[in-house]
Amino acid sequence: MPSNKSVSDAPIVQFTSCRILRDHQLQREDLWVREGKILNPEKLFFDEKGSADVQLDCKDSIIAPGFIDVQINGGFGVDFSLATDDFKSGIDLVSQKILSHGVTSFCPTLVSSPPSVYHQVLPQISVRNGGAHGAGILGAHLEGPFISKEKKGAHPEHCLRTFEAGAFQDLLATYGSLDCVQIVTLAPEMRRSSEVIRELTKRGICVSLGHSVANLSQAEEAVQHGATFITHLFNAMLPFHHRDPGIVGLLTSDKIPAGRRVFYGMISDGIHTNPAALRIAHRAHPKGLVLVTDAIAGMGLAPGRHTLGQQVVEIDGLNTYIAGTKTLSGSVATMDTCVRHFQEATGCSVETALEAASLHPAQLLGIEHKKGTLNYDSDADFLMLNDSLCVQATYIAGEEVWRQDVLGM
C-alpha cells in the first residue's frame, strides 16, 4: 500500500456505503477522515498517492453534520441558571448525555437571573472542543435579563432589568464578563438598546431579539445595528398582525441590509408552535430557520417538579409549565426529536431538516467553515442516521463518541 507518511502519520479512515449530506444533497460517496478533519480524496490519491488505513462499512446510513444547539437551558437534572458548587460537573454531564441525541456542540443558555448568578456561573463556562467527554461548548447564550416584562414568559420579573444611562456598562456590570459569551437575547424596543447591539456586535457576539413587544420598525432598526437572530420565533413576542407584523415580520422584511441574513430559532417540539405556524415560517424564510431545543433541567427525566433558574417548573407529558400556572417554560424535547418533528410537520426534505439543526446554526454563529458541513477541511463532527432520522452513532473530530446499543433497541 502506498505510504501516507509524506504528509502525515495519522491514520486515514474511509467511511463506505453511505449517503453524505454535502452541498444540500444526500450524495452516495465515501467520507474520508484524517486528524479530525474531512479529507479531500482527490488530493489524497493524486498528491499523496495515499489510501485508507481503515475502512468502515456504514451499511447505507445517512452521514450528516453534527447538530448544534444554540439554546439549551440544561437537562438531565442540571440547570445552567443555578450557581452550584459542582456546576462544571453538571455541564460535563449534559454535554455527555446530548451526544446520543446527535448534538456535537452547544451554547449553554442562562435565563434571566440576578447578577450574582452570572458572576458565579459565567467564569465556569469555557469554550472547548468536543470529544469522548462530550459535545463541544461554543460559548454561553444569555437570554435576558434585558427583556420585556409583558413578554417575560418563564423569566422571573424581579430579575428583569432596563438599560440605564451607561447602557453597555450596565450590561457588563450585570454579566460580569463577556469572555465566553456567544449570544445575548434582548428586547430591541428598550431605550438605548441600539448602542448595546452595536457594542456587542463589535465584539463578535450574536445579538438575538426576543421576549419583546417590539414593532416591525424597531426590529428592523435592531437588525440594521447588527442583530442577526430571533429567539424562539412566535413565543414571547407580539402575535403576527397584518398592519404591524412585529418581530415576525423580519422573515420577509425588505429592510434587511444587503448581504445579511436574519436567522430565527424554532422549538419544534409539537408544543410550543403549532405545525401550521412552523410551516408558515419555513415557507416564508427557509434558509433562516434554526432548530433549538430550549431544553430545561427536566429533559431526560420523569415528569414532576424541576427548576428553570429561579422558578419551579412542572413537567406534564411534553408540556412544561411554571408551577401553578399555564405559562410554558422551555421544553423537554431532544434535538433529534425536534428534527424529526420538523420534517414531519413541514414535509420538507431530509436534507432541509438536517441542515436546520447543523448548517444554519453554524452560519448564524459564523463558524460554517469548520462546523455544520461536511466540506473538505471542516471538522469531522458528524452523525450516522437511519432513514427515519434516528441517530445511530455520533462522531466528533472523526472519533466515535456514542453508538446506539443494538441489543438495547
Short mmCIF file of N, CA and C in Angstrom, two decimals, residues 70 182-186 188 197-198 200-202 204-210 219-231 247 250-251 256-257 259-265 285 287-290 360-366:
data_model
loop_
_atom_site.label_atom_id
_atom_site.label_comp_id
_atom_site.label_asym_id
_atom_site.label_seq_id
_atom_site.Cartn_x
_atom_site.Cartn_y
_atom_site.Cartn_z
N VAL A 70 -28.13 25.98 19.91
CA VAL A 70 -27.72 27.31 20.39
C VAL A 70 -28.61 27.82 21.53
N GLN A 182 -21.50 33.94 23.62
CA GLN A 182 -21.67 33.80 22.17
C GLN A 182 -22.92 34.53 21.67
N ILE A 183 -24.01 34.50 22.48
CA ILE A 183 -25.29 35.09 22.07
C ILE A 183 -25.90 35.84 23.26
N VAL A 184 -26.48 37.00 22.99
CA VAL A 184 -27.26 37.72 24.01
C VAL A 184 -28.65 37.99 23.43
N THR A 185 -29.70 37.55 24.13
CA THR A 185 -31.08 37.84 23.74
C THR A 185 -31.56 39.07 24.51
N LEU A 186 -32.06 40.07 23.78
CA LEU A 186 -32.61 41.26 24.42
C LEU A 186 -33.84 41.74 23.67
N PRO A 188 -35.51 44.66 21.68
CA PRO A 188 -34.97 45.82 20.97
C PRO A 188 -35.75 47.12 21.18
N ILE A 197 -26.55 46.87 21.12
CA ILE A 197 -26.45 45.95 19.98
C ILE A 197 -25.16 46.22 19.20
N ARG A 198 -24.87 47.49 18.96
CA ARG A 198 -23.65 47.83 18.21
C ARG A 198 -22.40 47.37 18.95
N LEU A 200 -22.09 44.97 21.29
CA LEU A 200 -21.99 43.50 21.33
C LEU A 200 -21.53 42.96 19.99
N THR A 201 -22.13 43.49 18.92
CA THR A 201 -21.78 43.02 17.56
C THR A 201 -20.30 43.29 17.28
N LYS A 202 -19.82 44.46 17.72
CA LYS A 202 -18.41 44.83 17.52
C LYS A 202 -17.48 43.79 18.16
N GLY A 204 -18.10 40.66 18.32
CA GLY A 204 -18.32 39.34 17.72
C GLY A 204 -19.38 38.52 18.42
N ILE A 205 -20.21 39.18 19.24
CA ILE A 205 -21.28 38.47 19.95
C ILE A 205 -22.57 38.60 19.14
N CYS A 206 -23.25 37.49 18.95
CA CYS A 206 -24.50 37.47 18.20
C CYS A 206 -25.61 38.06 19.06
N VAL A 207 -26.35 39.03 18.51
CA VAL A 207 -27.48 39.63 19.24
C VAL A 207 -28.78 39.03 18.70
N SER A 208 -29.60 38.55 19.62
CA SER A 208 -30.87 37.94 19.26
C SER A 208 -32.01 38.76 19.86
N LEU A 209 -33.10 38.85 19.11
CA LEU A 209 -34.27 39.61 19.55
C LEU A 209 -35.30 38.64 20.11
N GLY A 210 -35.79 38.92 21.32
CA GLY A 210 -36.76 38.01 21.91
C GLY A 210 -37.34 38.54 23.20
N ALA A 219 -37.71 46.32 15.27
CA ALA A 219 -36.95 45.10 14.98
C ALA A 219 -36.00 45.33 13.80
N GLU A 220 -36.49 46.02 12.77
CA GLU A 220 -35.65 46.31 11.60
C GLU A 220 -34.47 47.19 11.98
N GLU A 221 -34.72 48.15 12.85
CA GLU A 221 -33.63 49.03 13.29
C GLU A 221 -32.57 48.22 14.04
N ALA A 222 -33.01 47.27 14.86
CA ALA A 222 -32.07 46.42 15.60
C ALA A 222 -31.20 45.62 14.64
N VAL A 223 -31.82 45.11 13.55
CA VAL A 223 -31.06 44.35 12.55
C VAL A 223 -30.06 45.27 11.85
N GLN A 224 -30.48 46.49 11.56
CA GLN A 224 -29.56 47.43 10.90
C GLN A 224 -28.37 47.76 11.80
N HIS A 225 -28.56 47.65 13.12
CA HIS A 225 -27.45 47.89 14.06
C HIS A 225 -26.62 46.63 14.30
N GLY A 226 -27.06 45.48 13.77
CA GLY A 226 -26.24 44.28 13.88
C GLY A 226 -26.90 43.02 14.40
N ALA A 227 -28.15 43.10 14.88
CA ALA A 227 -28.83 41.88 15.37
C ALA A 227 -29.03 40.91 14.20
N THR A 228 -28.87 39.60 14.46
CA THR A 228 -28.97 38.62 13.37
C THR A 228 -29.86 37.42 13.70
N PHE A 229 -30.47 37.40 14.89
CA PHE A 229 -31.20 36.20 15.30
C PHE A 229 -32.49 36.61 15.99
N ILE A 230 -33.46 35.69 15.97
CA ILE A 230 -34.72 35.86 16.71
C ILE A 230 -34.86 34.66 17.64
N THR A 231 -35.03 34.94 18.92
CA THR A 231 -35.14 33.85 19.91
C THR A 231 -36.55 33.26 19.87
N ILE A 247 -41.86 41.46 15.29
CA ILE A 247 -40.58 40.78 15.01
C ILE A 247 -40.76 39.71 13.94
N LEU A 250 -39.76 40.28 10.31
CA LEU A 250 -38.37 40.26 9.82
C LEU A 250 -38.15 39.14 8.81
N LEU A 251 -38.98 38.09 8.86
CA LEU A 251 -38.79 36.96 7.94
C LEU A 251 -38.96 37.37 6.48
N ILE A 256 -33.77 44.56 5.42
CA ILE A 256 -32.58 43.86 5.93
C ILE A 256 -31.39 44.33 5.09
N PRO A 257 -30.28 44.74 5.72
CA PRO A 257 -29.12 45.20 4.94
C PRO A 257 -28.65 44.15 3.92
N GLY A 259 -26.75 41.53 1.85
CA GLY A 259 -25.74 40.55 2.25
C GLY A 259 -25.94 39.99 3.65
N ARG A 260 -26.96 40.46 4.37
CA ARG A 260 -27.22 40.00 5.74
C ARG A 260 -28.40 39.04 5.73
N ARG A 261 -28.31 38.01 6.53
CA ARG A 261 -29.45 37.09 6.69
C ARG A 261 -29.89 37.10 8.14
N VAL A 262 -31.20 37.18 8.34
CA VAL A 262 -31.73 37.06 9.70
C VAL A 262 -32.11 35.60 9.92
N PHE A 263 -31.62 35.05 11.02
CA PHE A 263 -31.95 33.67 11.39
C PHE A 263 -32.99 33.71 12.51
N TYR A 264 -33.72 32.63 12.67
CA TYR A 264 -34.71 32.57 13.75
C TYR A 264 -34.77 31.17 14.33
N GLY A 265 -34.87 31.11 15.65
CA GLY A 265 -34.96 29.82 16.33
C GLY A 265 -36.39 29.33 16.37
N HIS A 285 -39.27 31.83 5.02
CA HIS A 285 -37.83 32.10 5.09
C HIS A 285 -37.08 30.81 5.45
N LYS A 287 -34.20 29.49 4.64
CA LYS A 287 -32.74 29.50 4.89
C LYS A 287 -32.37 30.09 6.24
N GLY A 288 -33.36 30.67 6.96
CA GLY A 288 -33.05 31.27 8.26
C GLY A 288 -33.45 30.40 9.44
N LEU A 289 -34.12 29.28 9.19
CA LEU A 289 -34.68 28.50 10.29
C LEU A 289 -33.60 27.70 11.03
N VAL A 290 -33.53 27.91 12.33
CA VAL A 290 -32.57 27.21 13.20
C VAL A 290 -33.35 26.45 14.26
N HIS A 360 -27.43 25.76 9.45
CA HIS A 360 -27.98 27.09 9.78
C HIS A 360 -27.45 27.64 11.11
N PRO A 361 -27.43 26.85 12.20
CA PRO A 361 -26.83 27.41 13.42
C PRO A 361 -25.35 27.74 13.24
N ALA A 362 -24.63 26.96 12.43
CA ALA A 362 -23.22 27.27 12.18
C ALA A 362 -23.09 28.59 11.42
N GLN A 363 -23.97 28.81 10.44
CA GLN A 363 -23.94 30.08 9.70
C GLN A 363 -24.29 31.25 10.61
N LEU A 364 -25.27 31.05 11.47
CA LEU A 364 -25.65 32.09 12.43
C LEU A 364 -24.45 32.55 13.24
N LEU A 365 -23.64 31.59 13.70
CA LEU A 365 -22.50 31.90 14.57
C LEU A 365 -21.23 32.20 13.78
N GLY A 366 -21.33 32.12 12.44
CA GLY A 366 -20.16 32.42 11.61
C GLY A 366 -19.07 31.36 11.69
#
